[in-house]
Backbone as numpy.savetxt, mean C-alpha at the origin, in Angstrom:
# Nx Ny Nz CAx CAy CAz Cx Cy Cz
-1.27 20.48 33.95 -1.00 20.03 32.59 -2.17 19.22 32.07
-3.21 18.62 33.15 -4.12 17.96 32.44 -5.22 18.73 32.09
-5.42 19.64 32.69 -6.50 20.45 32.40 -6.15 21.38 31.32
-5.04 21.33 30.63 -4.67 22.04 29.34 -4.98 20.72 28.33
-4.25 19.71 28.39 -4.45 18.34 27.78 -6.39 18.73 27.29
-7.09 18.45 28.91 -8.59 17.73 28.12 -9.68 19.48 28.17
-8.87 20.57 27.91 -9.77 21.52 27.97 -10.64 21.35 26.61
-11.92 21.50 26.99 -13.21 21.06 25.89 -13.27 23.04 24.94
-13.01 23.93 25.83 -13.00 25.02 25.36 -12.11 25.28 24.03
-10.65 24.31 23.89 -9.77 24.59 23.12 -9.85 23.56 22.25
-10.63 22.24 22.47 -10.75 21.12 21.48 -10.29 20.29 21.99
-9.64 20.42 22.81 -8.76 19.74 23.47 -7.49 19.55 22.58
-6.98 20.63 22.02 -5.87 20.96 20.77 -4.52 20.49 21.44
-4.11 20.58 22.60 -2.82 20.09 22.91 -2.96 18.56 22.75
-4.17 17.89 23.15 -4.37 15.85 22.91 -4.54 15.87 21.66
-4.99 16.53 21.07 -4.99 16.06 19.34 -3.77 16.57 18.85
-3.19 17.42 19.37 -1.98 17.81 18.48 -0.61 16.59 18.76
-0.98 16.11 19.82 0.05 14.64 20.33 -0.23 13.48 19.86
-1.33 13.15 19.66 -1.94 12.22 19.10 -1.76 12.22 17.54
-1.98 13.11 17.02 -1.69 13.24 15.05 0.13 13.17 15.50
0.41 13.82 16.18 2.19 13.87 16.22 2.63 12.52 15.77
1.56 11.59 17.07 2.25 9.96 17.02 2.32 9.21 16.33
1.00 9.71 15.41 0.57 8.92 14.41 1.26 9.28 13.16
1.39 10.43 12.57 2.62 10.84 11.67 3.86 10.26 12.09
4.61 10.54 12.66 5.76 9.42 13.24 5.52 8.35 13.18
4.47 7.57 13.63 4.56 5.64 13.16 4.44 5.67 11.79
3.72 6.70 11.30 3.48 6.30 9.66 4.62 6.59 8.93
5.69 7.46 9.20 7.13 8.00 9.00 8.34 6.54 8.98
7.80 5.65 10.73 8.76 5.37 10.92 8.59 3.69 10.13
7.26 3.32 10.10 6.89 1.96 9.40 7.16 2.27 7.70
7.12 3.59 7.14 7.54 3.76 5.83 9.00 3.27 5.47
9.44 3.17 6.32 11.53 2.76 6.11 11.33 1.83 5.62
12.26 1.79 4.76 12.34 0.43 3.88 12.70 -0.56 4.67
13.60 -0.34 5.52 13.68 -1.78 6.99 12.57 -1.81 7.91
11.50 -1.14 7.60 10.67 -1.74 8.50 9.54 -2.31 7.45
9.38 -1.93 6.57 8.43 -2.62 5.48 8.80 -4.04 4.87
9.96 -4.09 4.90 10.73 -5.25 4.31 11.17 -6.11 5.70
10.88 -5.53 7.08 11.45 -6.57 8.09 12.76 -7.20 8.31
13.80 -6.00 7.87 15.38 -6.89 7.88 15.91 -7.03 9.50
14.97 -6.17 9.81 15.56 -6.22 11.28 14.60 -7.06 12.17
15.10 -7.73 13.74 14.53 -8.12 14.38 13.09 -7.53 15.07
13.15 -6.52 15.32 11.43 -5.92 16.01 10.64 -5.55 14.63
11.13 -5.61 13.63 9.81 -5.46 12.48 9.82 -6.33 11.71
10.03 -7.50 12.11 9.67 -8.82 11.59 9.07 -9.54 12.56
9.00 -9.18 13.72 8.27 -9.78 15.03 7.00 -9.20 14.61
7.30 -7.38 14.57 5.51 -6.86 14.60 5.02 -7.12 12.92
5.66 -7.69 12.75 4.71 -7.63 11.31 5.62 -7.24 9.73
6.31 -6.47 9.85 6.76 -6.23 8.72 6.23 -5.36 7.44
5.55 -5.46 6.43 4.77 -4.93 5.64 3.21 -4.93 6.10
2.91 -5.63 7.10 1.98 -5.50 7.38 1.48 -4.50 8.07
2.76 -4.67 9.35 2.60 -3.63 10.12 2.39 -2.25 9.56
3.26 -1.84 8.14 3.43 -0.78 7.37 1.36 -0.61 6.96
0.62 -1.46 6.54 -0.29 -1.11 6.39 -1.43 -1.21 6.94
-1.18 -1.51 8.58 -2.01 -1.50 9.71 -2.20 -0.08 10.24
-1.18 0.50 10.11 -0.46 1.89 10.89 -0.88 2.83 9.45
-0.64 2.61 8.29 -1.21 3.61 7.28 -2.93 4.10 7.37
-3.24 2.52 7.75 -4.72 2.59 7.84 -5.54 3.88 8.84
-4.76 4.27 9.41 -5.04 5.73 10.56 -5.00 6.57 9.64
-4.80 6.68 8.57 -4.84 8.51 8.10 -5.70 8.99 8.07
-7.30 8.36 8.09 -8.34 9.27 8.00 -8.51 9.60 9.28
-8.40 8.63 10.55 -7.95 9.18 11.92 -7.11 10.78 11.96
-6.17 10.89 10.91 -5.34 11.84 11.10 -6.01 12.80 10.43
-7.09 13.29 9.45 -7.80 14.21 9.64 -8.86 14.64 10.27
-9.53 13.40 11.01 -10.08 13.70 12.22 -9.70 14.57 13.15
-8.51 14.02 13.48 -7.65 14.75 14.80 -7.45 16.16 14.90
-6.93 16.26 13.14 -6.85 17.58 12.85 -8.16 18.57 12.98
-9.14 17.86 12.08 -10.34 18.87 11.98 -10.96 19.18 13.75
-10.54 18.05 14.42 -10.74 18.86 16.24 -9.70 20.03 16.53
-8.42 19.41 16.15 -7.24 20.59 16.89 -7.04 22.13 16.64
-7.88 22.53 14.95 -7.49 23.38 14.20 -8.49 23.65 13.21
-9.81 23.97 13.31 -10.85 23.46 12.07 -10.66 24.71 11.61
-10.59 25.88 12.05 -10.30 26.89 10.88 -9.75 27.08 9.95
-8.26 26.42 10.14 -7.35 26.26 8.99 -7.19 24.90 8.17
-7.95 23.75 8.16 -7.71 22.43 8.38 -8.23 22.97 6.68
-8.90 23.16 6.47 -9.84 23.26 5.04 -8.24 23.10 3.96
-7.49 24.16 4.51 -5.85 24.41 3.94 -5.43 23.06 3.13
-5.42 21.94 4.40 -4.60 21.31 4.40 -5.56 20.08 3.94
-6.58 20.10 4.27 -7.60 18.80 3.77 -8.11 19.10 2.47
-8.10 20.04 1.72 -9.19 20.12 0.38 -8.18 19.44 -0.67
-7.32 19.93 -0.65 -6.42 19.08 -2.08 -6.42 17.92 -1.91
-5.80 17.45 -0.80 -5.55 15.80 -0.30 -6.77 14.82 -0.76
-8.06 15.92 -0.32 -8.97 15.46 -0.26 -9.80 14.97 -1.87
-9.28 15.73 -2.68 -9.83 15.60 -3.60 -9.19 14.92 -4.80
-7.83 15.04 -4.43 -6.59 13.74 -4.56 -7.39 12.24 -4.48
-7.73 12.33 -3.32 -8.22 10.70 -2.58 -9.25 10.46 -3.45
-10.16 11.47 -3.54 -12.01 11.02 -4.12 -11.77 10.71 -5.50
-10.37 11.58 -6.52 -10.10 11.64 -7.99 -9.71 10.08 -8.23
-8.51 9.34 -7.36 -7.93 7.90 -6.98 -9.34 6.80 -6.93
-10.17 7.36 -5.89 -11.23 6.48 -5.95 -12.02 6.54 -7.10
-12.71 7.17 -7.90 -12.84 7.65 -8.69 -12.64 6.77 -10.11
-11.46 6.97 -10.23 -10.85 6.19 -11.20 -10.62 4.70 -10.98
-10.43 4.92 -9.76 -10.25 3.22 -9.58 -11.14 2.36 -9.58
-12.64 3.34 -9.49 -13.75 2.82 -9.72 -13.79 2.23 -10.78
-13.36 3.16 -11.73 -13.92 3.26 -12.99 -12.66 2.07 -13.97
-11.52 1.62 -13.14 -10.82 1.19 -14.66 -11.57 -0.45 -14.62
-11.05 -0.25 -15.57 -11.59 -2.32 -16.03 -10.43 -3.28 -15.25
-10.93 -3.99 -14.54 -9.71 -5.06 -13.41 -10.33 -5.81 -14.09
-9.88 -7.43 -15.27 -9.73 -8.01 -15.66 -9.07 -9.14 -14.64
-9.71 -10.38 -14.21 -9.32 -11.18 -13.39 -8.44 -12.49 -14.48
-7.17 -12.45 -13.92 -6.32 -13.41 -14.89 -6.38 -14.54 -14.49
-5.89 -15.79 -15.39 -6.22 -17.12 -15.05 -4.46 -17.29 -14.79
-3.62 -17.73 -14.34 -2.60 -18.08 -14.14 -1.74 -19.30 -15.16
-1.31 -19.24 -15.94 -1.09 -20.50 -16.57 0.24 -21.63 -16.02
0.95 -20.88 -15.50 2.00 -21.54 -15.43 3.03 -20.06 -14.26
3.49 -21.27 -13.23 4.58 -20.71 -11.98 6.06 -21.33 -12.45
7.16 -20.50 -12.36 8.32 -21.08 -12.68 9.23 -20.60 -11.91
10.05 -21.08 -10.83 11.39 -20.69 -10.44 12.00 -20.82 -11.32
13.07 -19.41 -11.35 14.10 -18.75 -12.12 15.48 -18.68 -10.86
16.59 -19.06 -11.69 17.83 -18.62 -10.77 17.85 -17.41 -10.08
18.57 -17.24 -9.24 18.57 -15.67 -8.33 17.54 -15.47 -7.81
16.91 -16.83 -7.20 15.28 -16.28 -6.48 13.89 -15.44 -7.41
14.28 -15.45 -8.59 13.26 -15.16 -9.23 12.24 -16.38 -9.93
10.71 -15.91 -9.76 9.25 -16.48 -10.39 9.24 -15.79 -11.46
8.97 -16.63 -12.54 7.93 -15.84 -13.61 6.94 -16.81 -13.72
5.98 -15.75 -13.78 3.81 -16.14 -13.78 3.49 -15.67 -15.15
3.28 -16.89 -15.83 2.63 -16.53 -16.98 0.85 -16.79 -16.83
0.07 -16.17 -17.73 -1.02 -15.15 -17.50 -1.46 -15.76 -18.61
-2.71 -16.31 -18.61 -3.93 -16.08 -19.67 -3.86 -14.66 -20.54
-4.47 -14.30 -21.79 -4.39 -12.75 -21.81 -5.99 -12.81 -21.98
-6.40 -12.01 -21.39 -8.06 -11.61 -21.46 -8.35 -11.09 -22.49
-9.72 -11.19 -23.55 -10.54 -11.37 -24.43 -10.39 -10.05 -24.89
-10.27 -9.16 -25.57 -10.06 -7.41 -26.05 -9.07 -7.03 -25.56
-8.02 -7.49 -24.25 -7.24 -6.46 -23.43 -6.15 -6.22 -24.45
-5.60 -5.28 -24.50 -4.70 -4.94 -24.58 -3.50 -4.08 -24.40
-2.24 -3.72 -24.14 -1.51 -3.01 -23.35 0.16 -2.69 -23.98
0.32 -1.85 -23.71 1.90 -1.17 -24.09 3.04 -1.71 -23.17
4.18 -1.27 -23.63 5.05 -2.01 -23.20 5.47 -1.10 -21.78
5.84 -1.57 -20.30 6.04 -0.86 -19.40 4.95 -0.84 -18.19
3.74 -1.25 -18.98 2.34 -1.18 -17.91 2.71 -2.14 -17.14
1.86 -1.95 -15.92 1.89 -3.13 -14.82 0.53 -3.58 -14.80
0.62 -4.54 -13.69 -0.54 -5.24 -13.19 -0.39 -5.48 -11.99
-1.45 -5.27 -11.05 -1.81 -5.61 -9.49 -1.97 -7.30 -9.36
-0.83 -7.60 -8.91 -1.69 -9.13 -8.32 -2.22 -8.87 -7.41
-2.67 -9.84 -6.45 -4.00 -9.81 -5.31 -3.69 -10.99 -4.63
-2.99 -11.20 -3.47 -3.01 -12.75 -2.83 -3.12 -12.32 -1.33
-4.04 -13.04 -0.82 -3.97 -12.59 0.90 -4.73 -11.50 1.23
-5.26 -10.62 0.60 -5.83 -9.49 0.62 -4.83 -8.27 0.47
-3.93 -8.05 -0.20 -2.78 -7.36 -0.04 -3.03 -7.46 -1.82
-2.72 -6.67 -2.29 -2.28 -6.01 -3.93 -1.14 -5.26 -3.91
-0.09 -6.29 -5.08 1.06 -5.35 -5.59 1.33 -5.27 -6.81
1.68 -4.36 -7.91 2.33 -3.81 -8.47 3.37 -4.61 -8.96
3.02 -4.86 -10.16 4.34 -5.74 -10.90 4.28 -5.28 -12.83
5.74 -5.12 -12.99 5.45 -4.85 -14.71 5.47 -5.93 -15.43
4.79 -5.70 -16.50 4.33 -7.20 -17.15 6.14 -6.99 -18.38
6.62 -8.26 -18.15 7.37 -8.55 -18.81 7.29 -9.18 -20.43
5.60 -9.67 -20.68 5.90 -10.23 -22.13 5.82 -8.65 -22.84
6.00 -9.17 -24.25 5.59 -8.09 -25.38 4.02 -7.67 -25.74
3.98 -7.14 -25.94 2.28 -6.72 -26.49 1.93 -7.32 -27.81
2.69 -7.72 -28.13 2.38 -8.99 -29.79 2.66 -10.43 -28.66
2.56 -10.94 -27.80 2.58 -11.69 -27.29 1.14 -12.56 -27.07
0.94 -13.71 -26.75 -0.35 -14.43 -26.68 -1.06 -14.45 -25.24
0.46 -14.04 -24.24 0.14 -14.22 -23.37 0.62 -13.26 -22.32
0.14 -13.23 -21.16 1.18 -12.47 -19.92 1.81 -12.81 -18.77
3.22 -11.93 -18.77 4.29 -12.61 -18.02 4.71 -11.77 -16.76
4.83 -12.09 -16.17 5.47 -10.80 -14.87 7.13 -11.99 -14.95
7.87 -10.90 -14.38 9.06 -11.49 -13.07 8.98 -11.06 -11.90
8.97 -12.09 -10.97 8.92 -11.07 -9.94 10.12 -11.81 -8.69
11.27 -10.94 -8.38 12.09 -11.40 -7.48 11.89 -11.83 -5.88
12.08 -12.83 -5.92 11.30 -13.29 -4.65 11.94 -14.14 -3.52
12.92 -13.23 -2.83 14.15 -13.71 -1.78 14.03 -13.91 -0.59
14.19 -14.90 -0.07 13.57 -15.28 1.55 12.82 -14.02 2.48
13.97 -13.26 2.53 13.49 -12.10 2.93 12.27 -11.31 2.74
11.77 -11.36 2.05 10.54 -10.43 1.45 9.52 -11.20 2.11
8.61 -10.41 2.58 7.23 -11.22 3.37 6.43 -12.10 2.09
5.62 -11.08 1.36 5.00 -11.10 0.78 5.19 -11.94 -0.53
6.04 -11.77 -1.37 6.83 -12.30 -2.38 7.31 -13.77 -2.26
8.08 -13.95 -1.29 8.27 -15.31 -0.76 7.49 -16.11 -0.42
6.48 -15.92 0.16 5.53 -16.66 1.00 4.77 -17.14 -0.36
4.00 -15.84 -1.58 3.95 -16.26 -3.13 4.50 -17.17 -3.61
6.11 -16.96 -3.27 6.12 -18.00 -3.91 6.62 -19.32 -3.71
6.37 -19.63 -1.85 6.23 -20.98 -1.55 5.03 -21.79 -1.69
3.87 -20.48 -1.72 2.45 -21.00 -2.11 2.42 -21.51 -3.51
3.16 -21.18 -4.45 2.86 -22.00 -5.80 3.84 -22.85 -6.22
């Protein structure tokens, strides 16, 4: 069985095909909302959301693996993805990230913060858009709650013991 495992003739396609297996499965199994959110005991030990983006961080590993196990057909399965990823970068190059000044932190009943926001010099925005905060090295996704005739900007953001990220926000302010 090992000399099927590390045959150099075949790519060694049975170790890469176990290896992408494992790694699709952790990335499967850290995607659960109980393991990203940590409600349970072993994914709040390993980490929690973190863990979720320690273990994501392998995907380019996972076309590695592939382009050893299978390079004839890999083109299949890597060109869209691939050009998915470069279009994302791409753009993300390209939009304007406007760094906000924070004006004011407020606990709200029911575990909710609202962060009101400087509004930056030309910006302007429709109703529904979000904004990335940035704390820790981690960026999330929040919709801005003021109006767009507004002076200023507002998120809510619910923030219950439970939540790694959110909470910890907002014991820091």
């Amino acid at each position: 069985i090992l000399e099927q495992f590390l045959n150099w003739r075949s790519r060694c396609a049975a170790l890469t095909g176990v290896v992408v297996t494992v790694l699709v499965v952790a990335m499967a199994i850290t995607a659960m909302p109980c393991s990203r959110r940590g409600t349970n005991r072993l994914t709040r030990c390993l980490g929690g959301y973190n863990l979720f983006w320690r273990v994501h961080a392998y995907w380019k590993w996972v076309f590695v693996l592939l382009l050893l196990h299978a390079p004839g057909r890999l083109w299949i399965w890597l060109f869209f993805p691939a050009m998915l990823v470069v279009l994302d970068r791409i753009l993300l190059a390209n939009r304007q990230r406007p760094y906000l000044v924070l004006l004011s932190a407020k606990t709200l009943p029911k575990d909710v913060m609202m962060l009101t926001f400087e509004m930056p010099q030309g910006w302007s925005y429709e109703a529904g858009q979000y904004v990335l905060i940035g704390w820790q090295g981690e960026w999330h996704p929040f919709t801005l709650t003021s109006a767009p005739e507004e002076k200023y900007l507002s998120v809510h953001i619910r923030a219950p013991s439970s939540l790694d990220w959110c909470s910890a926000l907002r014991r820091r302010l």
